Amino acid sequence: MDDMKKTYREAEETAKETWRKADGEEDLADKVGNAGDDIRKDAGNAGDDLREGVDDVKDEVQDETERRY
């Protein structure tokens, strides 16, 4: 699921950047918009990676607890 979300974020960011370049000019607003999209995408991907890491650790702890008892 996280891979699908990352792929969606990449496609959305690319589409927005392409739309901003459609007029043939890149002004400050375009640059700020692109930077904001990059930050939003990276934050979303980092959140997904963090959640996946926490889930992995939780599973390992649960497995270890089950083996002890």
mmCIF file of C-alpha atoms in Angstrom:
data_model
loop_
_atom_site.group_PDB
_atom_site.id
_atom_site.type_symbol
_atom_site.label_atom_id
_atom_site.label_comp_id
_atom_site.label_asym_id
_atom_site.label_seq_id
_atom_site.Cartn_x
_atom_site.Cartn_y
_atom_site.Cartn_z
ATOM 1 C CA MET A 1 0.000 0.000 0.000
ATOM 2 C CA ASP A 2 2.799 2.413 0.867
ATOM 3 C CA ASP A 3 4.418 1.808 -2.526
ATOM 4 C CA MET A 4 1.152 2.756 -4.203
ATOM 5 C CA LYS A 5 0.974 5.964 -2.170
ATOM 6 C CA LYS A 6 4.587 6.841 -3.027
ATOM 7 C CA THR A 7 3.897 6.236 -6.710
ATOM 8 C CA TYR A 8 0.787 8.424 -6.518
ATOM 9 C CA ARG A 9 2.731 11.221 -4.802
ATOM 10 C CA GLU A 10 5.432 11.094 -7.479
ATOM 11 C CA ALA A 11 2.876 11.220 -10.294
ATOM 12 C CA GLU A 12 0.959 14.046 -8.643
ATOM 13 C CA GLU A 13 4.128 16.083 -8.159
ATOM 14 C CA THR A 14 5.238 15.502 -11.757
ATOM 15 C CA ALA A 15 1.823 16.489 -13.086
ATOM 16 C CA LYS A 16 1.804 19.713 -11.074
ATOM 17 C CA GLU A 17 5.325 20.631 -12.206
ATOM 18 C CA THR A 18 4.386 19.954 -15.826
ATOM 19 C CA TRP A 19 1.265 22.092 -15.478
ATOM 20 C CA ARG A 20 3.307 24.958 -14.025
ATOM 21 C CA LYS A 21 5.733 24.772 -16.983
ATOM 22 C CA ALA A 22 2.891 24.747 -19.540
ATOM 23 C CA ASP A 23 3.010 28.505 -20.048
ATOM 24 C CA GLY A 24 6.688 28.320 -21.021
ATOM 25 C CA GLU A 25 7.840 30.474 -18.131
ATOM 26 C CA GLU A 26 8.949 29.590 -14.642
ATOM 27 C CA ASP A 27 8.447 32.381 -12.143
ATOM 28 C CA LEU A 28 8.957 32.559 -8.393
ATOM 29 C CA ALA A 29 5.462 31.251 -7.659
ATOM 30 C CA ASP A 30 6.202 28.156 -9.761
ATOM 31 C CA LYS A 31 9.456 27.552 -7.895
ATOM 32 C CA VAL A 32 7.756 27.949 -4.516
ATOM 33 C CA GLY A 33 4.951 25.624 -5.592
ATOM 34 C CA ASN A 34 7.415 22.995 -6.778
ATOM 35 C CA ALA A 35 9.414 23.265 -3.551
ATOM 36 C CA GLY A 36 6.219 22.886 -1.503
ATOM 37 C CA ASP A 37 5.228 19.827 -3.513
ATOM 38 C CA ASP A 38 8.677 18.299 -2.951
ATOM 39 C CA ILE A 39 8.462 18.887 0.801
ATOM 40 C CA ARG A 40 4.932 17.479 1.009
ATOM 41 C CA LYS A 41 5.908 14.393 -1.013
ATOM 42 C CA ASP A 42 9.050 13.758 1.026
ATOM 43 C CA ALA A 43 7.218 14.216 4.326
ATOM 44 C CA GLY A 44 4.501 11.779 3.261
ATOM 45 C CA ASN A 45 7.047 9.196 2.140
ATOM 46 C CA ALA A 46 9.065 9.621 5.355
ATOM 47 C CA GLY A 47 5.894 9.143 7.402
ATOM 48 C CA ASP A 48 5.098 5.943 5.530
ATOM 49 C CA ASP A 49 8.657 4.657 6.021
ATOM 50 C CA LEU A 50 8.551 5.494 9.730
ATOM 51 C CA ARG A 51 5.199 3.765 10.183
ATOM 52 C CA GLU A 52 6.518 0.695 8.368
ATOM 53 C CA GLY A 53 9.616 0.635 10.602
ATOM 54 C CA VAL A 54 7.535 0.914 13.764
ATOM 55 C CA ASP A 55 5.268 -1.893 12.577
ATOM 56 C CA ASP A 56 8.308 -4.096 11.901
ATOM 57 C CA VAL A 57 9.716 -3.467 15.387
ATOM 58 C CA LYS A 58 6.309 -4.088 16.947
ATOM 59 C CA ASP A 59 6.048 -7.411 15.127
ATOM 60 C CA GLU A 60 9.541 -8.430 16.265
ATOM 61 C CA VAL A 61 8.755 -7.579 19.897
ATOM 62 C CA GLN A 62 5.487 -9.488 19.727
ATOM 63 C CA ASP A 63 7.232 -12.526 18.219
ATOM 64 C CA GLU A 64 9.912 -12.435 20.909
ATOM 65 C CA THR A 65 7.283 -12.119 23.641
ATOM 66 C CA GLU A 66 5.360 -15.096 22.271
ATOM 67 C CA ARG A 67 8.532 -17.212 22.210
ATOM 68 C CA ARG A 68 9.261 -16.425 25.851
ATOM 69 C CA TYR A 69 5.829 -17.417 27.093
#
